[in-house]
Amino acid sequence: MINNIFFIIFPILLYQMFGALGKRNFFVSHRVTLTILFSISIILCMVFPYQIMTDQYIFDLRQVPMIVGALYGGPLVSAILFLVSAVGRIAIGGDGMYIAILNQFVVALGVPFLRPLYMRINRLEKVGLVFVVSILSLSFNAVAGYFLFGDPFHDVVGIWLMLMLNQGAIISLAALLIEHILRQEYLLSSLVKHEKLETVSNFAASVSHELRNPIQSIKGFVQLMKEHEYSRDKQLEFYDTMLSEIKAADQLIEDYLVFAKPVFAKLETVSVKTEVEHVVKVLKPFASWQKVEIQLLKNGGDAHILADRQKFHQALINIIRNGIEAMPAGGTFKIQIKQSASKVAIILMDEGIGMSKEEVQRLGEPYFSTKSKGTGLGMMVAYSIVRQMNGEIGVHSEKGKGTVFNVEFPLV
């Protein structure tokens, strides 16, 4: 009996190992392959029976792959499996051959009509249905054998009941296994689809978030020029800054079209002090609008690092902008540059609402933000850029006392 069970489970496990993912119908994509495998199961079950009732009458579990194949594969698969089982039974011979072939014919003819119902019901109902079909099939076998061929029945009724329960249990197990495989494949398919949708969502949110930074800067300069009269030289300086931000936005679009990890277009030796001053100038209109003063503290030395200038600006802008937004009542945002023997640290200090230790640990995760409408993608991009420039970000924060970012880079 163990051999018969193995012969039945074998093709189902092969399907799980090598079948395509996300297919809800057991036979749709691999109907030919699974028909061949179930045919092999039928032949092996007949060649290695596990119950001999008389010298000429044997019992095996060939009906299990026949019934399962008919329910999941439909009439064509059922017909092929019937031909295989009939030819195999004729080859074995014996007095029970005719009743066996008649029984197989009835199963192959009648079970496919139950397929529409079978595919609509739930898992437990399917198990109950295959169990009932199995019992009816063996009951037909016993009754037809008794009335049509005079086979003994009363003397072996106990054995028949045991065989019915055995086959019913095995076919129920096979149906449960198939349904479990289909459920896992469906869930995996849904997960893959969800991940694709989430990737698209992340992409769209990240693009909009990153483009907002240069657009806000441009908006700030336009508002200043609208509300105040500036000299021609000052206006030209504003125009140059706005053009620079437009170029930055264009570069961001090119980066996200590639949709890959940040790729540095050109690594060059840059002055940390000069680039930080440029970032401060870009963010001053936005900070002024938020009633925040940006103070660049006196720094010792002029450290140089190897960086992509635009990416470096992008990372600092994301961090500083978050710090400014963390001060809804206004305040002072301080920036200090400290140089050691091998590293340079850019210290960014705000007087905002601060964060808990748990929130600090989750910084850099997508979709984690302390802001009600934040996406967390700005910090994710900043962390990614700093890491790929061989830098590190340390964060110290307390609720109600503000946050300090310590961004370190190796010196050239």
PDB file of C-alpha atoms in Angstrom, residues 8 11 23 69 83-85 105 129 143 233 268 297 306 329 333 348 389:
ATOM      1  CA  ILE A   8       0.142   8.578  -6.594  1.00  0.00           C
ATOM      2  CA  PRO A  11       3.548  13.112 -10.013  1.00  0.00           C
ATOM      3  CA  LYS A  23      -1.270  28.507 -12.260  1.00  0.00           C
ATOM      4  CA  GLY A  69      -7.091  13.409 -13.365  1.00  0.00           C
ATOM      5  CA  LEU A  83      -7.291   3.858 -22.184  1.00  0.00           C
ATOM      6  CA  VAL A  84      -4.053   3.475 -20.236  1.00  0.00           C
ATOM      7  CA  SER A  85      -5.753   1.678 -17.350  1.00  0.00           C
ATOM      8  CA  PHE A 105     -15.208   3.114 -18.076  1.00  0.00           C
ATOM      9  CA  LEU A 129     -16.743  15.022  -3.047  1.00  0.00           C
ATOM     10  CA  VAL A 143     -22.199  -4.777  -6.627  1.00  0.00           C
ATOM     11  CA  ASP A 233      23.152  91.318 -10.281  1.00  0.00           C
ATOM     12  CA  GLU A 268      35.599  64.159  -8.554  1.00  0.00           C
ATOM     13  CA  LEU A 297      29.199  77.556  11.970  1.00  0.00           C
ATOM     14  CA  LEU A 306      35.677  62.099  -3.664  1.00  0.00           C
ATOM     15  CA  ALA A 329       7.352  76.759  15.031  1.00  0.00           C
ATOM     16  CA  PHE A 333      19.291  74.878  11.972  1.00  0.00           C
ATOM     17  CA  LEU A 348      23.523  68.819  10.978  1.00  0.00           C
ATOM     18  CA  MET A 389      30.184  57.152  -1.288  1.00  0.00           C
TER      19      MET A 389
END
